[in-house]
Amino acid sequence: MIKENIVNFKKKIPENVTLVAVSKTKPISDLQEAYDAGQRVFGENKVQEMVEKYDALPKDIQWHMIGHLQSNKVKYMAHFVDLIHGVDSFKTLIEINKQAARHQRKINCLLQADIANEETKFGLPFDEIQTILTSEEFAKLENISIVGLMGMATFTENKQQISNEFTSLKQLFVALKNTHPSFEILSMGMSGDYEIAIKNGSNMIRVGSAIFGHRNYIL
Ligand SMILES: *Cc1c(COP(=O)(O)O)cnc(C)c1O
């Protein structure tokens, strides 16, 4: 089933949209099956779990950290992580920069914007994103590159609301791209709302359960 799901997704999404296969909680064998179907980008939300899977699987996989990140965990993945989606504090950026420097590399990050009307979701208010990007401290961080934005819509049946939230993020993305040429990625859309996200300008979707099936426990 995983193989078919990967193939079907690749067929149905536009070519400019990157599919991140969200494999959190799933066994290595499931990831291997997706890999064998041609999938190379995987998303995890726990550093420890991602490190274990990185060690076990082929090295041409691009690993994306999509979860809320604790600063003290950055060091365990700094040597291989390809993109960190959920950066929502300046403190975390400083730590990522420090760990990237230790490995003499530059780590790509997305700033997570708060677009949902829910208090449970993480993310930065739009004005704080502006503040970070224009600050002198930020300009000194040479080992990170902010390549775009990430957002999660409210968990609701109300498609119009989801659409409005994605649109607001797309507008911020376009505005910032004018002054930040490194902005390329707009990560929005999951199993339940990726179609709405793509309609509203997403070029990276993070899909878990629609590929791997339901997760048995919530992480
Ligand atoms: C789990 C998760 C996803 C994937 O969720 P599905 O509904 O299973 O597609 C996407 N983004 C983030 C940040 C997640 O934690």
Coordinates of N, CA and C and ligand atoms in Angstrom, one line a residue:
M1 N 0.8 -1.2 0.0 CA 0.0 0.0 0.0 C 0.8 1.3 0.0
I2 N 1.9 1.3 0.8 CA 2.8 2.5 0.9 C 3.3 2.8 -0.5
K3 N 3.7 1.8 -1.2 CA 4.3 2.1 -2.6 C 3.2 2.7 -3.5
E4 N 2.0 2.2 -3.5 CA 1.0 2.7 -4.3 C 0.7 4.2 -3.9
N5 N 0.6 4.4 -2.6 CA 0.3 5.7 -2.1 C 1.4 6.8 -2.6
I6 N 2.6 6.4 -2.5 CA 3.7 7.3 -3.0 C 3.5 7.6 -4.5
V7 N 3.3 6.5 -5.2 CA 3.2 6.7 -6.7 C 2.0 7.6 -7.0
N8 N 0.9 7.3 -6.3 CA -0.3 8.1 -6.6 C -0.1 9.6 -6.2
F9 N 0.5 9.8 -5.1 CA 0.8 11.2 -4.7 C 1.6 11.9 -5.7
K10 N 2.7 11.3 -6.1 CA 3.6 11.9 -7.1 C 2.8 12.3 -8.4
K11 N 1.9 11.4 -8.7 CA 1.1 11.7 -9.9 C 0.2 12.9 -9.7
K12 N -0.4 13.0 -8.5 CA -1.5 14.0 -8.4 C -1.0 15.3 -8.0
I13 N 0.2 15.5 -7.4 CA 0.6 16.8 -7.1 C 1.5 17.4 -8.2
P14 N 1.4 18.8 -8.3 CA 2.2 19.5 -9.4 C 3.7 19.2 -9.2
E15 N 4.4 19.4 -10.3 CA 5.8 19.0 -10.3 C 6.7 19.9 -9.3
N16 N 6.2 21.1 -9.1 CA 7.0 22.1 -8.3 C 6.7 21.8 -6.8
V17 N 5.9 20.9 -6.5 CA 5.6 20.7 -5.0 C 6.4 19.5 -4.5
T18 N 7.1 19.7 -3.5 CA 7.9 18.6 -2.9 C 7.1 17.8 -1.9
L19 N 7.1 16.5 -2.0 CA 6.4 15.7 -1.0 C 7.3 15.2 0.1
V20 N 7.0 15.7 1.3 CA 7.8 15.2 2.5 C 6.9 14.0 3.1
A21 N 7.5 12.8 3.1 CA 6.8 11.7 3.6 C 7.0 11.7 5.1
V22 N 6.0 11.9 5.9 CA 6.1 12.0 7.3 C 6.0 10.7 8.0
S23 N 7.2 10.2 8.4 CA 7.3 8.8 8.8 C 7.3 8.6 10.3
K24 N 7.0 9.6 11.1 CA 7.1 9.5 12.5 C 6.3 8.3 13.1
T25 N 6.8 7.7 14.0 CA 6.3 6.5 14.7 C 6.3 5.2 13.8
K26 N 6.6 5.3 12.6 CA 6.6 4.2 11.7 C 7.9 3.4 11.7
P27 N 7.8 2.1 11.5 CA 9.0 1.3 11.5 C 9.9 1.5 10.3
I28 N 11.2 1.2 10.4 CA 12.1 1.3 9.3 C 11.6 0.6 8.0
S29 N 11.0 -0.5 8.2 CA 10.5 -1.3 7.0 C 9.6 -0.5 6.2
D30 N 8.7 0.3 6.9 CA 7.8 1.2 6.1 C 8.6 2.3 5.3
L31 N 9.6 2.8 5.9 CA 10.4 3.9 5.2 C 11.1 3.2 4.1
Q32 N 11.6 2.0 4.3 CA 12.3 1.3 3.2 C 11.4 1.1 2.0
E33 N 10.2 0.8 2.3 CA 9.2 0.5 1.2 C 8.9 1.8 0.4
A34 N 8.8 2.9 1.2 CA 8.6 4.2 0.5 C 9.9 4.6 -0.3
Y35 N 11.0 4.3 0.3 CA 12.3 4.5 -0.4 C 12.4 3.7 -1.7
D36 N 12.0 2.5 -1.7 CA 12.0 1.6 -2.8 C 11.0 2.1 -3.9
A37 N 10.0 2.9 -3.5 CA 9.1 3.4 -4.5 C 9.6 4.8 -5.0
G38 N 10.8 5.2 -4.6 CA 11.4 6.4 -5.1 C 11.4 7.6 -4.2
Q39 N 10.8 7.4 -3.0 CA 10.7 8.6 -2.1 C 12.1 8.8 -1.5
R40 N 12.5 10.1 -1.5 CA 13.8 10.4 -0.9 C 13.7 11.5 0.2
V41 N 12.6 12.1 0.4 CA 12.5 13.1 1.4 C 11.5 12.6 2.5
F42 N 12.1 12.6 3.8 CA 11.3 12.0 4.9 C 11.3 13.1 6.0
G43 N 10.2 13.1 6.7 CA 10.0 14.1 7.8 C 9.8 13.3 9.1
E44 N 10.4 13.8 10.1 CA 10.3 13.2 11.5 C 10.1 14.3 12.5
N45 N 9.5 14.0 13.6 CA 9.3 15.1 14.6 C 10.0 14.9 15.9
K46 N 10.7 13.8 16.0 CA 11.5 13.5 17.2 C 13.0 13.3 16.8
V47 N 13.9 14.0 17.4 CA 15.3 14.0 16.9 C 15.9 12.6 17.1
Q48 N 15.6 12.0 18.3 CA 16.2 10.7 18.6 C 15.7 9.6 17.5
E49 N 14.5 9.7 17.2 CA 13.9 8.7 16.2 C 14.5 9.0 14.8
M50 N 14.7 10.2 14.5 CA 15.2 10.6 13.2 C 16.7 10.1 13.1
V51 N 17.4 10.2 14.1 CA 18.8 9.8 14.1 C 18.9 8.3 13.9
E52 N 18.1 7.5 14.6 CA 18.0 6.1 14.5 C 17.7 5.7 13.1
K53 N 16.8 6.3 12.5 CA 16.4 6.0 11.1 C 17.5 6.4 10.1
Y54 N 18.1 7.6 10.4 CA 19.2 8.0 9.5 C 20.3 7.0 9.5
D55 N 20.6 6.5 10.7 CA 21.7 5.5 10.8 C 21.4 4.2 10.0
A56 N 20.1 3.8 10.0 CA 19.7 2.5 9.4 C 19.4 2.6 7.9
L57 N 19.2 3.7 7.4 CA 18.7 3.8 6.0 C 19.7 4.4 5.0
P58 N 19.5 4.2 3.7 CA 20.4 4.8 2.7 C 20.7 6.2 2.9
K59 N 21.9 6.6 2.5 CA 22.4 8.0 2.9 C 22.0 9.0 1.8
D60 N 21.3 8.6 0.8 CA 20.8 9.7 -0.1 C 19.4 10.2 0.3
I61 N 19.0 9.8 1.5 CA 17.7 10.4 1.9 C 17.9 11.8 2.5
Q62 N 17.0 12.7 2.2 CA 17.0 14.0 2.8 C 16.1 14.0 4.0
W63 N 16.6 14.3 5.2 CA 15.9 14.2 6.4 C 15.4 15.6 6.9
H64 N 14.1 15.7 7.0 CA 13.5 17.0 7.5 C 13.0 16.9 8.9
M65 N 13.4 17.8 9.8 CA 12.8 17.8 11.1 C 11.6 18.7 11.1
I66 N 10.4 18.2 11.3 CA 9.2 18.9 11.2 C 8.6 19.3 12.5
G67 N 9.1 18.7 13.6 CA 8.4 18.9 14.9 C 8.9 20.1 15.6
H68 N 8.3 20.4 16.8 CA 8.7 21.5 17.6 C 10.1 21.0 18.2
L69 N 11.0 22.0 18.1 CA 12.4 21.6 18.4 C 12.9 22.2 19.7
Q70 N 13.5 21.3 20.5 CA 14.2 21.8 21.7 C 15.6 22.0 21.4
S71 N 16.1 23.2 21.8 CA 17.5 23.6 21.5 C 18.5 22.6 21.8
N72 N 18.3 21.9 22.9 CA 19.4 21.0 23.4 C 19.5 19.7 22.5
K73 N 18.5 19.5 21.6 CA 18.6 18.3 20.7 C 19.2 18.6 19.4
V74 N 19.5 19.8 19.1 CA 20.0 20.2 17.8 C 21.3 19.5 17.4
K75 N 22.1 19.3 18.5 CA 23.5 18.8 18.2 C 23.4 17.4 17.7
Y76 N 22.4 16.6 18.0 CA 22.4 15.2 17.6 C 22.1 15.0 16.1
M77 N 21.5 16.0 15.4 CA 21.2 15.9 14.0 C 21.9 16.9 13.1
A78 N 22.8 17.7 13.7 CA 23.4 18.8 13.0 C 24.3 18.4 11.8
H79 N 24.8 17.1 11.9 CA 25.7 16.6 10.9 C 24.9 16.2 9.6
F80 N 23.6 15.9 9.7 CA 23.0 15.4 8.5 C 21.6 16.0 8.2
V81 N 21.0 16.7 9.1 CA 19.6 17.2 8.8 C 19.7 18.1 7.5
D82 N 18.7 18.0 6.7 CA 18.6 18.7 5.4 C 17.8 20.0 5.5
L83 N 16.7 19.9 6.3 CA 15.9 21.1 6.5 C 15.2 21.0 7.8
I84 N 15.2 22.1 8.6 CA 14.4 22.2 9.8 C 13.2 23.1 9.6
H85 N 12.0 22.5 9.7 CA 10.8 23.3 9.4 C 10.3 24.1 10.5
G86 N 10.4 23.7 11.8 CA 9.6 24.3 12.8 C 10.3 25.3 13.7
V87 N 11.2 26.1 13.1 CA 11.9 27.0 14.0 C 11.0 28.2 14.4
D88 N 10.9 28.3 15.7 CA 10.0 29.4 16.2 C 10.5 30.2 17.3
S89 N 11.9 30.3 17.4 CA 12.5 31.2 18.3 C 13.9 31.6 17.9
F90 N 14.3 32.7 18.3 CA 15.6 33.2 17.9 C 16.7 32.3 18.6
K91 N 16.3 31.9 19.8 CA 17.3 31.1 20.6 C 17.6 29.8 19.9
T92 N 16.6 29.2 19.3 CA 16.8 28.0 18.5 C 17.7 28.2 17.3
L93 N 17.5 29.4 16.6 CA 18.3 29.7 15.5 C 19.8 29.8 15.9
I94 N 20.0 30.4 17.0 CA 21.4 30.6 17.5 C 22.0 29.2 17.8
E95 N 21.3 28.3 18.3 CA 21.8 27.0 18.6 C 22.0 26.2 17.3
I96 N 21.1 26.3 16.4 CA 21.3 25.6 15.1 C 22.6 26.2 14.4
N97 N 22.7 27.5 14.4 CA 23.9 28.1 13.8 C 25.2 27.6 14.5
K98 N 25.2 27.5 15.8 CA 26.4 27.0 16.5 C 26.7 25.6 16.2
Q99 N 25.7 24.7 16.1 CA 25.9 23.3 15.8 C 26.3 23.1 14.4
A100 N 25.8 23.9 13.5 CA 26.1 23.8 12.1 C 27.6 24.2 11.9
A101 N 28.0 25.3 12.6 CA 29.4 25.7 12.5 C 30.4 24.6 13.0
R102 N 30.0 23.9 14.0 CA 30.8 22.8 14.5 C 31.1 21.8 13.4
H103 N 30.1 21.6 12.5 CA 30.3 20.7 11.4 C 30.6 21.3 10.1
Q104 N 31.0 22.6 10.2 CA 31.3 23.4 9.0 C 30.3 23.2 7.9
R105 N 29.1 23.4 8.3 CA 28.1 23.4 7.2 C 27.0 24.5 7.5
K106 N 26.2 24.6 6.5 CA 25.1 25.6 6.6 C 23.8 24.8 6.7
I107 N 23.0 25.1 7.7 CA 21.7 24.3 7.8 C 20.5 25.2 7.3
N108 N 19.8 24.6 6.4 CA 18.6 25.3 5.9 C 17.4 25.2 7.0
C109 N 16.8 26.3 7.2 CA 15.7 26.4 8.1 C 14.5 27.1 7.5
L110 N 13.3 26.7 8.1 CA 12.1 27.5 7.8 C 11.6 28.1 9.1
L111 N 11.1 29.3 9.1 CA 10.5 29.9 10.2 C 9.1 29.4 10.3
Q112 N 8.6 28.9 11.4 CA 7.2 28.5 11.6 C 6.4 29.7 12.0
A113 N 5.4 30.0 11.2 CA 4.5 31.1 11.4 C 3.2 30.7 12.1
D114 N 2.8 31.4 13.0 CA 1.5 31.1 13.7 C 0.3 31.6 12.8
I115 N -0.3 30.7 12.1 CA -1.4 31.1 11.2 C -2.8 30.6 11.7
A116 N -2.8 29.8 12.8 CA -4.0 29.1 13.2 C -4.7 29.9 14.3
N117 N -6.0 29.8 14.4 CA -6.7 30.4 15.5 C -6.7 29.6 16.7
E118 N -5.8 28.7 16.8 CA -5.8 27.8 18.0 C -4.6 28.2 18.9
E119 N -4.8 28.0 20.2 CA -3.7 28.3 21.0 C -2.7 27.2 21.2
T120 N -3.0 26.0 20.7 CA -2.2 24.9 20.9 C -1.0 24.8 19.9
K121 N -1.2 25.6 18.8 CA -0.2 25.5 17.7 C 1.0 26.4 18.0
F122 N 2.2 25.9 17.6 CA 3.4 26.7 17.8 C 3.5 27.6 16.6
G123 N 4.5 28.5 16.7 CA 4.7 29.4 15.6 C 4.9 30.8 16.0
L124 N 5.6 31.6 15.2 CA 5.9 33.0 15.5 C 4.8 33.9 14.9
P125 N 4.4 34.9 15.6 CA 3.5 35.9 15.0 C 4.3 36.6 13.8
F126 N 3.5 37.1 12.8 CA 4.1 37.6 11.6 C 5.1 38.7 11.9
D127 N 4.8 39.6 12.9 CA 5.7 40.8 13.1 C 7.0 40.3 13.7
E128 N 7.0 39.2 14.5 CA 8.2 38.7 15.1 C 9.1 38.1 14.0
I129 N 8.5 37.5 13.0 CA 9.3 37.0 11.8 C 10.0 38.2 11.2
Q130 N 9.3 39.2 10.9 CA 10.0 40.4 10.4 C 11.1 40.9 11.2
T131 N 10.8 41.0 12.5 CA 11.8 41.5 13.5 C 13.1 40.6 13.4
I132 N 12.9 39.3 13.4 CA 14.1 38.4 13.4 C 14.9 38.7 12.1
L133 N 14.2 38.7 11.0 CA 14.9 38.8 9.7 C 15.6 40.1 9.5
T134 N 15.2 41.1 10.2 CA 15.9 42.4 10.0 C 16.9 42.7 11.1
S135 N 17.0 41.8 12.1 CA 17.9 42.1 13.2 C 19.4 42.0 12.9
E136 N 20.2 42.7 13.6 CA 21.6 42.7 13.4 C 22.2 41.3 13.8
E137 N 21.6 40.8 14.9 CA 22.0 39.5 15.4 C 21.8 38.4 14.4
F138 N 20.7 38.5 13.7 CA 20.4 37.5 12.7 C 21.4 37.5 11.6
A139 N 21.8 38.7 11.2 CA 22.8 38.9 10.1 C 24.1 38.2 10.4
K140 N 24.4 38.0 11.7 CA 25.7 37.4 12.1 C 25.7 35.9 12.0
L141 N 24.5 35.3 11.9 CA 24.4 33.9 11.9 C 24.8 33.3 10.5
E142 N 26.0 32.9 10.3 CA 26.5 32.6 9.0 C 26.3 31.1 8.6
N143 N 25.9 30.3 9.6 CA 25.8 28.9 9.3 C 24.4 28.4 9.2
I144 N 23.5 29.3 9.1 CA 22.1 29.0 8.8 C 21.6 29.7 7.6
S145 N 20.7 29.2 6.9 CA 20.0 29.9 5.8 C 18.5 29.7 6.0
I146 N 17.8 30.8 6.1 CA 16.3 30.8 6.2 C 15.8 30.7 4.7
V147 N 15.3 29.5 4.4 CA 14.9 29.3 3.0 C 13.4 29.4 2.8
G148 N 12.6 29.8 3.8 CA 11.2 30.0 3.7 C 10.4 29.9 4.9
L149 N 9.1 29.6 4.8 CA 8.2 29.6 5.9 C 7.4 28.2 6.0
M150 N 7.0 27.9 7.2 CA 6.2 26.8 7.4 C 5.0 27.2 8.3
G151 N 3.8 26.6 8.0 CA 2.7 26.9 8.8 C 1.7 25.7 8.9
M152 N 1.0 25.6 10.0 CA -0.1 24.6 10.2 C -1.4 25.3 10.4
A153 N -2.4 24.9 9.5 CA -3.7 25.5 9.7 C -4.5 24.9 10.9
T154 N -5.5 25.6 11.3 CA -6.4 25.1 12.3 C -7.0 23.8 12.0
F155 N -7.1 22.9 12.9 CA -7.7 21.6 12.7 C -9.2 21.8 12.7
T156 N -9.8 21.9 11.6 CA -11.2 22.2 11.5 C -11.8 21.7 10.2
E157 N -13.1 21.5 10.2 CA -13.8 21.1 8.9 C -14.0 22.3 8.0
N158 N -13.8 23.5 8.5 CA -14.1 24.7 7.8 C -13.1 25.0 6.8
K159 N -13.3 24.6 5.5 CA -12.3 24.8 4.5 C -12.0 26.2 4.2
Q160 N -13.0 27.1 4.3 CA -12.7 28.5 4.0 C -11.7 29.0 5.0
Q161 N -11.9 28.6 6.3 CA -10.9 29.1 7.3 C -9.5 28.6 7.0
I162 N -9.4 27.3 6.7 CA -8.1 26.8 6.3 C -7.5 27.5 5.2
S163 N -8.3 27.8 4.2 CA -7.9 28.5 3.0 C -7.4 29.9 3.3
N164 N -8.1 30.6 4.2 CA -7.7 31.9 4.6 C -6.4 31.9 5.3
E165 N -6.2 30.9 6.2 CA -5.0 30.9 6.9 C -3.8 30.6 6.0
F166 N -4.0 29.7 5.1 CA -2.9 29.4 4.1 C -2.6 30.7 3.2
T167 N -3.6 31.4 2.8 CA -3.5 32.6 2.0 C -2.7 33.6 2.8
S168 N -2.9 33.8 4.0 CA -2.2 34.8 4.8 C -0.7 34.5 4.9
L169 N -0.4 33.2 4.9 CA 1.0 32.8 5.0 C 1.7 33.0 3.6
K170 N 0.9 32.7 2.6 CA 1.4 32.9 1.2 C 1.8 34.3 1.0
Q171 N 0.9 35.2 1.5 CA 1.1 36.7 1.3 C 2.4 37.1 2.0
L172 N 2.5 36.6 3.2 CA 3.7 37.0 4.0 C 5.0 36.4 3.2
F173 N 4.9 35.2 2.7 CA 6.0 34.6 2.0 C 6.4 35.5 0.8
V174 N 5.4 35.9 0.0 CA 5.7 36.7 -1.2 C 6.3 38.0 -0.8
A175 N 5.8 38.6 0.3 CA 6.3 39.9 0.7 C 7.8 39.8 1.2
L176 N 8.1 38.7 1.9 CA 9.4 38.6 2.4 C 10.4 38.2 1.3
K177 N 9.9 37.4 0.3 CA 10.8 37.0 -0.8 C 11.4 38.2 -1.5
N178 N 10.7 39.3 -1.5 CA 11.2 40.5 -2.2 C 12.5 40.9 -1.6
T179 N 12.6 40.8 -0.3 CA 13.8 41.3 0.4 C 14.8 40.2 0.8
H180 N 14.3 39.0 0.7 CA 15.1 37.8 1.1 C 15.1 36.8 -0.1
P181 N 16.1 36.9 -1.0 CA 16.1 36.1 -2.2 C 16.3 34.6 -1.8
S182 N 16.8 34.3 -0.6 CA 16.9 32.9 -0.2 C 15.6 32.2 0.1
F183 N 14.5 33.0 0.1 CA 13.2 32.4 0.3 C 12.7 31.6 -0.9
E184 N 12.6 30.3 -0.7 CA 12.1 29.4 -1.8 C 11.0 28.5 -1.4
I185 N 11.0 28.2 -0.1 CA 10.1 27.1 0.3 C 8.9 27.6 1.1
L186 N 7.7 27.2 0.7 CA 6.5 27.5 1.5 C 5.9 26.1 1.9
S187 N 6.2 25.7 3.2 CA 5.8 24.4 3.6 C 4.5 24.4 4.3
M188 N 3.4 24.0 3.6 CA 2.1 24.0 4.2 C 1.3 22.9 3.6
G189 N 0.5 22.2 4.4 CA -0.4 21.2 3.9 C 0.0 19.8 4.5
M190 N -1.0 19.1 5.0 CA -0.8 17.8 5.6 C -1.8 16.8 4.9
S191 N -2.0 15.6 5.4 CA -2.9 14.7 4.8 C -4.3 15.3 4.6
G192 N -4.8 16.0 5.6 CA -6.2 16.5 5.5 C -6.4 17.8 4.7
D193 N -5.3 18.5 4.5 CA -5.5 19.8 3.9 C -4.5 20.2 2.8
Y194 N -3.8 19.2 2.3 CA -2.7 19.5 1.3 C -3.3 20.0 0.0
E195 N -4.5 19.6 -0.4 CA -5.1 20.1 -1.6 C -5.4 21.6 -1.5
I196 N -5.9 22.0 -0.4 CA -6.2 23.5 -0.1 C -4.9 24.2 -0.1
A197 N -3.9 23.6 0.5 CA -2.6 24.3 0.7 C -1.9 24.5 -0.7
I198 N -2.0 23.5 -1.6 CA -1.4 23.6 -2.9 C -2.1 24.7 -3.7
K199 N -3.4 24.7 -3.6 CA -4.2 25.8 -4.2 C -3.8 27.2 -3.8
N200 N -3.3 27.3 -2.5 CA -3.0 28.6 -2.0 C -1.5 28.8 -2.0
G201 N -0.8 28.1 -2.9 CA 0.6 28.4 -3.1 C 1.7 27.6 -2.4
S202 N 1.3 26.5 -1.7 CA 2.3 25.7 -1.1 C 3.2 25.0 -2.1
N203 N 4.5 24.9 -1.8 CA 5.4 24.1 -2.7 C 6.1 23.0 -2.0
M204 N 5.6 22.7 -0.7 CA 6.1 21.6 0.0 C 5.0 21.1 1.0
I205 N 4.6 19.8 0.8 CA 3.6 19.3 1.7 C 4.1 18.2 2.5
R206 N 3.6 18.1 3.7 CA 4.1 17.1 4.7 C 3.0 16.1 5.0
V207 N 3.2 14.9 4.4 CA 2.1 14.0 4.4 C 2.4 12.7 5.1
G208 N 1.7 12.4 6.2 CA 2.0 11.2 7.0 C 1.0 10.1 6.8
S209 N -0.2 10.3 7.4 CA -1.2 9.2 7.5 C -1.7 8.8 6.1
A210 N -1.8 9.7 5.2 CA -2.3 9.4 3.8 C -1.3 8.5 3.0
I211 N -0.1 8.4 3.5 CA 0.9 7.5 2.9 C 1.1 6.3 3.7
F212 N 1.3 6.4 5.0 CA 1.7 5.3 5.8 C 0.6 4.7 6.6
G213 N -0.6 5.3 6.5 CA -1.7 4.8 7.4 C -1.8 5.5 8.7
H214 N -2.8 5.2 9.5 CA -2.9 5.9 10.8 C -1.8 5.6 11.7
R215 N -1.4 6.5 12.5 CA -0.5 6.3 13.6 C -1.2 5.7 14.8
N216 N -0.5 4.8 15.5 CA -1.2 4.1 16.6 C -1.2 5.0 17.9
Y217 N -0.2 5.9 17.9 CA -0.2 6.8 19.1 C 0.2 8.2 18.6
I218 N -0.2 9.1 19.4 CA 0.2 10.5 19.0 C 1.5 10.9 19.7
L219 N 2.3 11.5 18.8 CA 3.6 11.9 19.4 C 3.6 13.4 19.4
Ligands
LIG1 C1 2.5 14.6 11.9 C2 2.8 15.9 11.2 C3 2.4 16.0 9.8 C4 1.7 14.9 9.0 O1 0.4 14.7 9.5 P1 -0.7 13.8 8.7 O2 -2.0 14.4 9.1 O3 -0.4 12.4 9.2 O4 -0.4 13.9 7.3 C5 2.7 17.2 9.1 N1 3.3 18.2 9.8 C6 3.7 18.1 11.0 C7 4.3 19.3 11.7 C8 3.4 17.0 11.8 O5 3.8 16.9 13.1

